[in-house]
CSV table of C-alpha atoms and ligand atoms in Angstrom, one decimal:
chain,number,residue,atom,x,y,z
A,231,MET,CA,-32.6,-49.2,-95.4
A,232,LYS,CA,-30.5,-50.5,-98.1
A,233,THR,CA,-28.4,-53.0,-96.1
A,234,ARG,CA,-30.7,-56.2,-95.7
A,235,THR,CA,-30.9,-57.8,-92.0
A,236,MET,CA,-30.7,-61.1,-93.8
A,237,TYR,CA,-31.7,-62.8,-96.9
A,238,PHE,CA,-32.1,-66.4,-98.2
A,239,LYS,CA,-30.3,-67.6,-101.4
A,240,SER,CA,-29.6,-71.1,-102.7
A,241,ASN,CA,-30.5,-72.9,-99.5
A,242,LYS,CA,-28.2,-70.6,-97.4
A,243,LEU,CA,-29.2,-67.9,-95.0
A,244,TYR,CA,-27.0,-64.8,-95.0
A,245,ILE,CA,-27.0,-62.9,-91.7
A,246,LEU,CA,-25.7,-59.4,-91.5
A,247,ASP,CA,-23.3,-59.6,-88.6
A,248,GLN,CA,-24.6,-56.9,-86.1
A,249,LYS,CA,-21.7,-57.5,-83.8
A,250,ASN,CA,-19.6,-55.6,-86.3
A,251,LEU,CA,-21.9,-52.6,-86.9
A,252,PRO,CA,-21.6,-49.8,-87.6
A,253,HIS,CA,-18.0,-50.3,-88.5
A,254,LYS,CA,-18.0,-53.3,-90.9
A,255,ILE,CA,-20.7,-54.7,-93.2
A,256,ARG,CA,-20.2,-58.5,-93.3
A,257,TYR,CA,-22.6,-61.4,-93.7
A,258,VAL,CA,-22.4,-64.7,-91.9
A,259,VAL,CA,-23.5,-67.4,-94.2
A,260,CYS,CA,-25.6,-70.3,-92.3
A,261,ASP,CA,-26.2,-73.5,-94.2
A,262,ASN,CA,-27.8,-75.3,-91.3
A,263,HIS,CA,-30.0,-75.0,-88.3
A,264,LYS,CA,-27.2,-75.3,-85.8
A,265,LYS,CA,-25.3,-72.2,-87.5
A,266,VAL,CA,-28.5,-70.2,-87.3
A,267,ALA,CA,-29.0,-71.3,-83.6
A,268,ASN,CA,-25.5,-70.1,-82.8
A,269,ALA,CA,-25.9,-66.9,-84.6
A,270,ILE,CA,-29.1,-66.2,-82.7
A,271,LYS,CA,-27.3,-67.0,-79.4
A,272,GLU,CA,-24.3,-65.0,-80.1
A,273,MET,CA,-26.3,-62.0,-81.2
A,274,VAL,CA,-24.9,-61.9,-84.6
A,275,ILE,CA,-28.7,-61.4,-85.4
A,276,ARG,CA,-30.9,-59.9,-82.6
A,277,GLY,CA,-34.2,-58.3,-82.2
A,278,ALA,CA,-37.4,-60.3,-81.5
A,279,PRO,CA,-38.9,-60.5,-85.0
A,280,ALA,CA,-35.6,-60.8,-86.8
A,281,ILE,CA,-34.7,-63.9,-84.8
A,282,GLY,CA,-38.0,-65.4,-85.5
A,283,CYS,CA,-37.4,-65.1,-89.2
A,284,ALA,CA,-33.9,-66.5,-89.0
A,285,ALA,CA,-35.2,-69.3,-86.8
A,286,ALA,CA,-37.8,-70.1,-89.6
A,287,TYR,CA,-35.1,-70.4,-92.3
A,288,GLY,CA,-33.1,-72.3,-89.9
A,289,PHE,CA,-35.9,-74.8,-89.5
A,290,TYR,CA,-36.3,-75.2,-93.2
A,291,MET,CA,-32.5,-75.9,-93.6
A,292,GLY,CA,-32.5,-78.3,-90.4
A,293,PHE,CA,-35.4,-80.1,-92.1
A,294,LEU,CA,-33.3,-80.7,-95.2
A,295,THR,CA,-30.5,-82.4,-93.2
A,296,CYS,CA,-32.9,-85.3,-92.2
A,297,LYS,CA,-31.3,-88.5,-93.7
A,298,LYS,CA,-34.0,-91.0,-93.5
A,299,LYS,CA,-37.4,-90.1,-94.9
A,300,ASP,CA,-39.7,-92.5,-93.0
A,301,ALA,CA,-42.3,-90.7,-91.1
A,302,ARG,CA,-41.2,-91.6,-87.4
A,303,THR,CA,-37.6,-90.4,-88.1
A,304,MET,CA,-38.8,-87.2,-89.8
A,305,ARG,CA,-41.1,-86.2,-86.8
A,306,GLU,CA,-38.3,-86.9,-84.3
A,307,HIS,CA,-36.0,-84.7,-86.3
A,308,ILE,CA,-38.6,-82.0,-86.5
A,309,LYS,CA,-38.9,-82.0,-82.8
A,310,LYS,CA,-35.1,-81.9,-82.4
A,311,ILE,CA,-34.4,-79.0,-84.6
A,312,GLY,CA,-37.4,-77.1,-83.2
A,313,ASP,CA,-36.0,-77.5,-79.7
A,314,ILE,CA,-32.5,-76.4,-80.6
A,315,LEU,CA,-33.8,-73.2,-82.3
A,316,ALA,CA,-36.4,-72.6,-79.5
A,317,ALA,CA,-33.9,-72.7,-76.9
A,318,THR,CA,-31.6,-70.0,-78.3
A,319,ARG,CA,-33.1,-66.9,-76.6
A,320,PRO,CA,-36.0,-67.4,-74.1
A,321,THR,CA,-37.5,-64.0,-73.6
A,322,ALA,CA,-38.4,-63.1,-77.3
A,323,VAL,CA,-41.6,-65.2,-78.0
A,324,ASN,CA,-41.2,-64.7,-81.7
A,325,VAL,CA,-38.6,-67.5,-82.0
A,326,ALA,CA,-41.0,-70.0,-80.4
A,327,TRP,CA,-43.8,-68.6,-82.3
A,328,ALA,CA,-42.0,-68.9,-85.8
A,329,VAL,CA,-40.7,-72.4,-84.8
A,330,GLU,CA,-44.2,-73.4,-83.9
A,331,ARG,CA,-45.5,-72.2,-87.4
A,332,MET,CA,-42.9,-74.3,-89.2
A,333,LYS,CA,-43.3,-77.4,-87.0
A,334,MET,CA,-47.0,-77.4,-87.8
A,335,VAL,CA,-46.4,-77.2,-91.6
A,336,ALA,CA,-43.6,-79.8,-91.3
A,337,ASN,CA,-45.7,-82.2,-89.5
A,338,ASN,CA,-48.5,-81.9,-91.9
A,339,VAL,CA,-46.3,-82.5,-95.0
A,340,VAL,CA,-44.5,-85.6,-93.5
A,341,GLY,CA,-45.4,-88.4,-95.9
A,342,SER,CA,-45.7,-86.2,-99.1
A,343,GLY,CA,-43.0,-86.2,-101.7
A,344,ILE,CA,-39.7,-84.6,-100.9
A,345,THR,CA,-40.3,-81.7,-103.4
A,346,GLU,CA,-43.5,-80.9,-102.0
A,347,MET,CA,-42.3,-81.0,-98.3
A,348,ARG,CA,-39.5,-78.6,-99.3
A,349,GLU,CA,-41.7,-76.2,-101.2
A,350,LYS,CA,-44.3,-76.0,-98.4
A,351,LEU,CA,-41.7,-75.4,-95.7
A,352,LEU,CA,-39.7,-72.8,-97.6
A,353,SER,CA,-42.8,-70.9,-98.6
A,354,GLU,CA,-43.9,-71.0,-94.9
A,355,ALA,CA,-40.4,-69.4,-94.0
A,356,ASN,CA,-40.7,-66.8,-96.6
A,357,ASP,CA,-44.3,-66.0,-95.7
A,358,ILE,CA,-43.0,-65.4,-92.0
A,359,PHE,CA,-40.4,-63.1,-93.4
A,360,ASN,CA,-42.6,-61.1,-95.8
A,361,GLU,CA,-45.5,-60.8,-93.4
A,362,ASP,CA,-43.1,-59.3,-90.7
A,363,ILE,CA,-42.2,-56.4,-93.2
A,364,ALA,CA,-45.9,-55.9,-94.0
A,365,MET,CA,-46.8,-55.9,-90.3
A,366,ASN,CA,-44.1,-53.4,-89.6
A,367,LYS,CA,-45.4,-50.9,-92.3
A,368,LYS,CA,-48.7,-51.1,-90.8
A,369,ILE,CA,-47.4,-50.5,-87.3
A,370,GLY,CA,-45.6,-47.6,-88.7
A,371,ALA,CA,-48.6,-46.0,-90.2
A,372,PHE,CA,-50.8,-46.6,-87.1
A,373,GLY,CA,-48.0,-45.3,-84.8
A,374,ALA,CA,-47.2,-42.2,-86.9
A,375,ALA,CA,-50.8,-41.1,-86.9
A,376,LEU,CA,-50.7,-40.6,-83.1
A,377,PHE,CA,-48.3,-37.6,-83.5
A,378,ARG,CA,-50.1,-34.4,-83.9
A,379,LYS,CA,-47.0,-32.1,-84.1
A,380,LYS,CA,-43.4,-32.2,-85.0
A,381,SER,CA,-42.0,-34.1,-82.1
A,382,ASN,CA,-38.9,-35.2,-80.1
A,383,VAL,CA,-39.1,-38.8,-79.4
A,384,LEU,CA,-36.9,-41.1,-77.4
A,385,THR,CA,-36.3,-44.8,-78.3
A,386,HIS,CA,-34.2,-47.4,-76.5
A,387,CYS,CA,-32.3,-50.3,-77.9
A,388,ASN,CA,-32.8,-51.1,-81.7
A,389,ALA,CA,-36.3,-51.8,-82.9
A,390,GLY,CA,-35.6,-50.9,-86.3
A,391,ALA,CA,-34.9,-52.7,-89.7
A,392,LEU,CA,-32.0,-54.5,-88.1
A,393,ALA,CA,-34.2,-56.0,-85.4
A,394,THR,CA,-36.9,-57.4,-87.8
A,395,ALA,CA,-37.1,-58.6,-91.4
A,396,GLY,CA,-37.2,-54.9,-92.4
A,397,TYR,CA,-38.5,-51.5,-91.8
A,398,GLY,CA,-38.7,-52.0,-87.9
A,399,THR,CA,-41.3,-51.5,-85.3
A,400,ALA,CA,-40.6,-48.7,-83.0
A,401,LEU,CA,-38.2,-47.3,-85.5
A,402,GLY,CA,-40.7,-48.0,-88.3
A,403,ILE,CA,-43.0,-45.6,-86.7
A,404,ILE,CA,-40.1,-43.0,-86.5
A,405,ARG,CA,-39.5,-43.6,-90.1
A,406,ARG,CA,-43.0,-43.2,-91.2
A,407,ALA,CA,-43.7,-40.2,-88.9
A,408,PHE,CA,-40.5,-38.5,-90.1
A,409,LYS,CA,-41.6,-39.0,-93.6
A,410,ASP,CA,-44.8,-37.4,-92.7
A,411,GLY,CA,-43.1,-34.4,-91.2
A,412,LYS,CA,-43.9,-35.2,-87.7
A,413,ILE,CA,-40.3,-35.9,-86.2
A,414,LYS,CA,-37.9,-33.1,-85.1
A,415,SER,CA,-35.3,-35.3,-83.5
A,416,VAL,CA,-34.8,-38.7,-82.0
A,417,PHE,CA,-33.1,-39.3,-78.7
A,418,VAL,CA,-31.3,-42.5,-78.9
A,419,ASP,CA,-30.2,-44.3,-75.7
A,420,GLU,CA,-27.0,-46.0,-76.1
A,421,THR,CA,-28.3,-49.0,-74.4
A,422,ARG,CA,-25.7,-50.6,-72.2
A,423,PRO,CA,-24.3,-53.2,-72.2
A,424,TYR,CA,-24.7,-54.2,-75.8
A,425,LEU,CA,-25.0,-50.7,-77.2
A,426,GLN,CA,-27.7,-51.5,-79.7
A,427,GLY,CA,-28.7,-47.8,-79.5
A,428,ALA,CA,-25.4,-46.3,-80.2
A,429,ARG,CA,-24.2,-48.9,-82.8
A,430,LEU,CA,-27.4,-49.8,-84.5
A,431,THR,CA,-30.2,-47.3,-84.0
A,432,ALA,CA,-27.8,-44.4,-84.6
A,433,TRP,CA,-26.5,-46.1,-87.7
A,434,GLU,CA,-30.1,-46.7,-89.1
A,435,LEU,CA,-31.0,-43.0,-88.4
A,436,LYS,CA,-27.9,-41.7,-90.0
A,437,GLU,CA,-28.5,-43.7,-93.2
A,438,GLU,CA,-32.1,-42.5,-93.3
A,439,LYS,CA,-30.9,-39.0,-92.7
A,440,ILE,CA,-33.2,-38.8,-89.7
A,441,PRO,CA,-31.9,-36.1,-87.1
A,442,TYR,CA,-30.8,-37.7,-83.8
A,443,PHE,CA,-28.9,-37.3,-80.6
A,444,LEU,CA,-27.1,-40.1,-79.0
A,445,ILE,CA,-27.4,-39.9,-75.2
A,446,THR,CA,-26.1,-42.2,-72.4
A,447,ASP,CA,-28.7,-44.4,-70.5
A,448,ASN,CA,-28.6,-42.0,-67.5
A,449,MET,CA,-29.6,-38.8,-69.4
A,450,PRO,CA,-33.5,-39.4,-70.3
A,451,GLY,CA,-34.6,-38.1,-66.9
A,452,TYR,CA,-32.7,-34.9,-67.4
A,453,TYR,CA,-34.2,-34.3,-70.8
A,454,MET,CA,-37.7,-35.3,-69.7
A,455,SER,CA,-37.5,-32.8,-66.8
A,456,ARG,CA,-36.7,-30.2,-69.2
A,457,GLY,CA,-39.8,-30.9,-71.4
A,458,GLU,CA,-37.6,-31.9,-74.3
A,459,ILE,CA,-39.1,-35.3,-74.9
A,460,ASP,CA,-42.6,-35.5,-76.3
A,461,ALA,CA,-42.9,-39.4,-76.5
A,462,VAL,CA,-41.1,-42.6,-75.8
A,463,ILE,CA,-41.4,-45.5,-78.4
A,464,VAL,CA,-39.9,-48.9,-77.7
A,465,GLY,CA,-40.3,-52.4,-79.2
A,466,ALA,CA,-41.1,-55.5,-77.3
A,467,ASP,CA,-39.8,-59.0,-77.0
A,468,ARG,CA,-42.9,-60.4,-75.6
A,469,ILE,CA,-46.4,-59.0,-74.6
A,470,THR,CA,-48.6,-60.8,-72.1
A,471,ALA,CA,-52.5,-61.0,-72.4
A,472,ASN,CA,-52.7,-58.1,-69.8
A,473,GLY,CA,-50.5,-55.9,-71.7
A,474,ASP,CA,-47.2,-56.1,-69.7
A,475,ALA,CA,-44.3,-55.9,-72.1
A,476,ALA,CA,-40.7,-57.4,-71.8
A,477,ASN,CA,-38.2,-55.5,-73.7
A,478,LYS,CA,-34.4,-54.4,-73.4
A,479,ILE,CA,-33.3,-54.0,-69.8
A,480,GLY,CA,-33.7,-50.3,-69.1
A,481,THR,CA,-37.2,-50.0,-70.6
A,482,TYR,CA,-39.0,-50.2,-67.3
A,483,ALA,CA,-37.0,-47.4,-65.9
A,484,LEU,CA,-37.9,-45.2,-68.9
A,485,ALA,CA,-41.6,-46.1,-68.6
A,486,VAL,CA,-41.5,-45.1,-65.0
A,487,LEU,CA,-39.8,-41.7,-65.7
A,488,ALA,CA,-42.3,-41.1,-68.5
A,489,LYS,CA,-45.2,-41.7,-66.4
A,490,TYR,CA,-43.9,-39.3,-63.8
A,491,HIS,CA,-43.3,-36.5,-66.5
A,492,ARG,CA,-46.7,-37.1,-68.2
A,493,ILE,CA,-45.0,-38.4,-71.4
A,494,PRO,CA,-46.7,-40.9,-73.6
A,495,PHE,CA,-45.0,-44.1,-73.5
A,496,TYR,CA,-45.6,-46.4,-76.6
A,497,VAL,CA,-44.9,-49.9,-77.2
A,498,ALA,CA,-44.7,-51.1,-80.8
A,499,ALA,CA,-44.8,-54.8,-81.8
A,500,PRO,CA,-46.3,-57.1,-84.3
A,501,SER,CA,-49.1,-59.5,-83.0
A,502,SER,CA,-46.3,-62.3,-83.4
A,503,SER,CA,-44.8,-60.8,-80.2
A,504,ILE,CA,-48.0,-61.4,-78.2
A,505,ASP,CA,-48.1,-64.4,-76.0
A,506,PHE,CA,-51.7,-65.1,-75.5
A,507,SER,CA,-50.9,-68.0,-73.1
A,508,LYS,CA,-49.2,-65.9,-70.5
A,509,LYS,CA,-51.5,-63.9,-68.2
A,510,SER,CA,-48.9,-61.4,-66.9
A,511,GLY,CA,-45.4,-60.2,-67.2
A,512,LYS,CA,-44.4,-62.3,-64.1
A,513,GLU,CA,-44.6,-65.4,-66.3
A,514,ILE,CA,-41.9,-64.1,-68.8
A,515,PRO,CA,-38.7,-65.9,-68.6
A,516,ILE,CA,-36.0,-63.2,-68.6
A,517,GLU,CA,-32.7,-64.1,-70.3
A,518,GLN,CA,-29.7,-63.8,-68.1
A,519,ARG,CA,-26.4,-63.3,-70.3
A,520,ALA,CA,-22.9,-63.6,-69.4
A,521,PRO,CA,-21.5,-61.0,-66.9
A,522,GLU,CA,-18.5,-60.5,-69.2
A,523,GLU,CA,-20.8,-58.4,-71.5
A,524,VAL,CA,-21.1,-55.9,-68.7
A,525,VAL,CA,-17.5,-55.9,-67.6
A,526,TYR,CA,-16.0,-55.5,-71.0
A,527,ILE,CA,-16.7,-52.8,-73.8
A,528,GLY,CA,-15.1,-53.5,-77.2
A,529,GLY,CA,-12.9,-56.3,-75.7
A,530,LYS,CA,-11.5,-54.0,-73.0
A,531,SER,CA,-12.2,-54.7,-69.3
A,532,ILE,CA,-13.8,-51.4,-67.7
A,533,ALA,CA,-13.8,-53.0,-63.9
A,534,PRO,CA,-11.6,-54.4,-61.4
A,535,VAL,CA,-10.4,-57.9,-62.4
A,536,GLY,CA,-12.9,-60.4,-61.2
A,537,ALA,CA,-15.7,-57.8,-60.7
A,538,PRO,CA,-19.1,-59.5,-60.1
A,539,ALA,CA,-21.4,-58.3,-62.5
A,540,LEU,CA,-25.2,-59.0,-63.4
A,541,HIS,CA,-26.8,-59.1,-66.7
A,542,PRO,CA,-30.5,-59.6,-67.1
A,543,ALA,CA,-31.1,-58.8,-70.8
A,544,PHE,CA,-34.6,-57.6,-70.5
A,545,ASP,CA,-37.1,-56.1,-68.1
A,546,VAL,CA,-41.0,-56.1,-67.8
A,547,THR,CA,-42.8,-52.9,-68.1
A,548,PRO,CA,-46.3,-53.4,-66.3
A,549,ALA,CA,-49.3,-52.4,-68.7
A,550,LYS,CA,-50.2,-49.5,-66.3
A,551,PHE,CA,-47.2,-47.6,-67.6
A,552,ILE,CA,-48.0,-48.1,-71.2
A,553,THR,CA,-50.1,-45.5,-72.9
A,554,ALA,CA,-50.8,-47.5,-76.0
A,555,ILE,CA,-49.6,-50.8,-77.6
A,556,ILE,CA,-49.3,-50.3,-81.5
A,557,THR,CA,-49.5,-53.5,-83.5
A,558,GLU,CA,-50.3,-54.2,-87.2
A,559,LYS,CA,-54.0,-54.8,-86.1
A,560,GLY,CA,-54.5,-51.1,-84.8
A,561,VAL,CA,-53.6,-49.2,-81.5
A,562,PHE,CA,-54.8,-50.7,-78.2
A,563,HIS,CA,-55.2,-49.0,-74.9
A,564,ARG,CA,-55.8,-50.1,-71.4
A,565,PRO,CA,-57.3,-52.5,-70.2
A,566,TYR,CA,-55.5,-54.6,-72.9
A,567,ASN,CA,-57.0,-58.0,-72.4
A,568,PHE,CA,-55.3,-59.6,-75.5
A,569,ASN,CA,-57.2,-62.5,-76.6
A,570,ILE,CA,-56.4,-64.3,-79.9
A,571,THR,CA,-60.0,-64.6,-81.0
A,572,ARG,CA,-60.8,-61.0,-80.1
A,573,LEU,CA,-58.1,-59.5,-82.1
A,574,PRO,CA,-59.3,-57.8,-85.3
A,575,ALA,CA,-58.3,-59.5,-88.6
A,576,VAL,CA,-55.7,-57.3,-90.1
A,577,ASP,CA,-57.7,-57.2,-93.6
A,578,PHE,CA,-60.2,-54.9,-92.1
A,579,ILE,CA,-57.8,-52.2,-91.7
A,580,GLU,CA,-57.6,-49.4,-94.3
A,581,LEU,CA,-54.3,-47.4,-94.3
B,698,MRU,O1,-31.1,-58.3,-77.0
B,698,MRU,P1,-31.8,-57.8,-78.3
B,698,MRU,O2,-30.9,-56.9,-79.0
B,698,MRU,O3,-32.2,-58.8,-79.2
B,698,MRU,O4,-33.0,-57.0,-77.6
B,698,MRU,C1,-33.8,-56.3,-78.5
B,698,MRU,C2,-35.0,-55.6,-78.1
B,698,MRU,O5,-35.1,-55.4,-76.8
B,698,MRU,C3,-35.9,-54.9,-79.0
B,698,MRU,O6,-36.4,-53.9,-78.6
B,698,MRU,C4,-37.2,-56.0,-79.3
B,698,MRU,O7,-36.6,-57.1,-79.6
B,698,MRU,C5,-37.9,-55.6,-80.2
B,698,MRU,S1,-37.2,-55.4,-81.9
B,698,MRU,C6,-38.4,-54.9,-83.0
């Protein structure tokens, strides 16, 4: 896709404002970690890998704001900016993962010259960004290889270029499979309440000239029962060691429907989305967002004044409903048993 999700230039992070898509292309300029944290919280940028990358650049800019250069002050400052960024969105593990990587480098370079500290930190943030694109392309190739025929696939939310540093996870697979002649059409769930499907996925597919149908969130069962959907592919915000996967609210219902209709249900995510420290999905914190996001669409209320609404932003799909988890390290099947020491090194994989 031509439009970049974010880019870093002259010590500033330019974030594509996803709240205005698909109608307006506008970048929000962030020159410190607080602005980045705010952009993540407000969902100017969203999607687990994308917010991880933004947090890494935010961390770098935050590091530059440290006034005193003695080791004690710097370590306190590193902790503070890490905490601010990590608290932005609790379900996506990629933010904490990127912040941990940045903190490790920062704590190691404290005491070196200022130029060296800056260079090492910026280079780590750039690595996090570039590795994400590389991982997505590998996920795309592994995932596309699973398709034997020209298929109709359904996706939920947006796990595309906009949700990552570029290319996308679930949508990366669709991109690659389309290129390989294996996609007939994509069914795009609108994804209430934020409409990431209608606003973002539909836009990406249009840009790429991939045929799609936009459907409302209550239509998948109808199309599955008619045999019109061959596979479901979604992204993930966090996958636990047993293979349970948190993703946009509504994913669980799709997985149950897919199981009933014997349709393969794939989860695509980079290994940075696997939380090896959590045994099962029960341990994943679920972000609760403002009820107003359910009550209002495009600034207009759709319910009686004062309607009490609920807004869990994610749900957890148990591993038993997931046909395969596609990562940059390969395709995994049940029992998942993710263990960091047992994951194959990515260099072994020939694509
Ligand atoms: O609330 P969002 O838009 O950040 O939720 C995004 C999702 O649920 C995506 O499917 C997930 O982050 C994977 S993105 C590659």
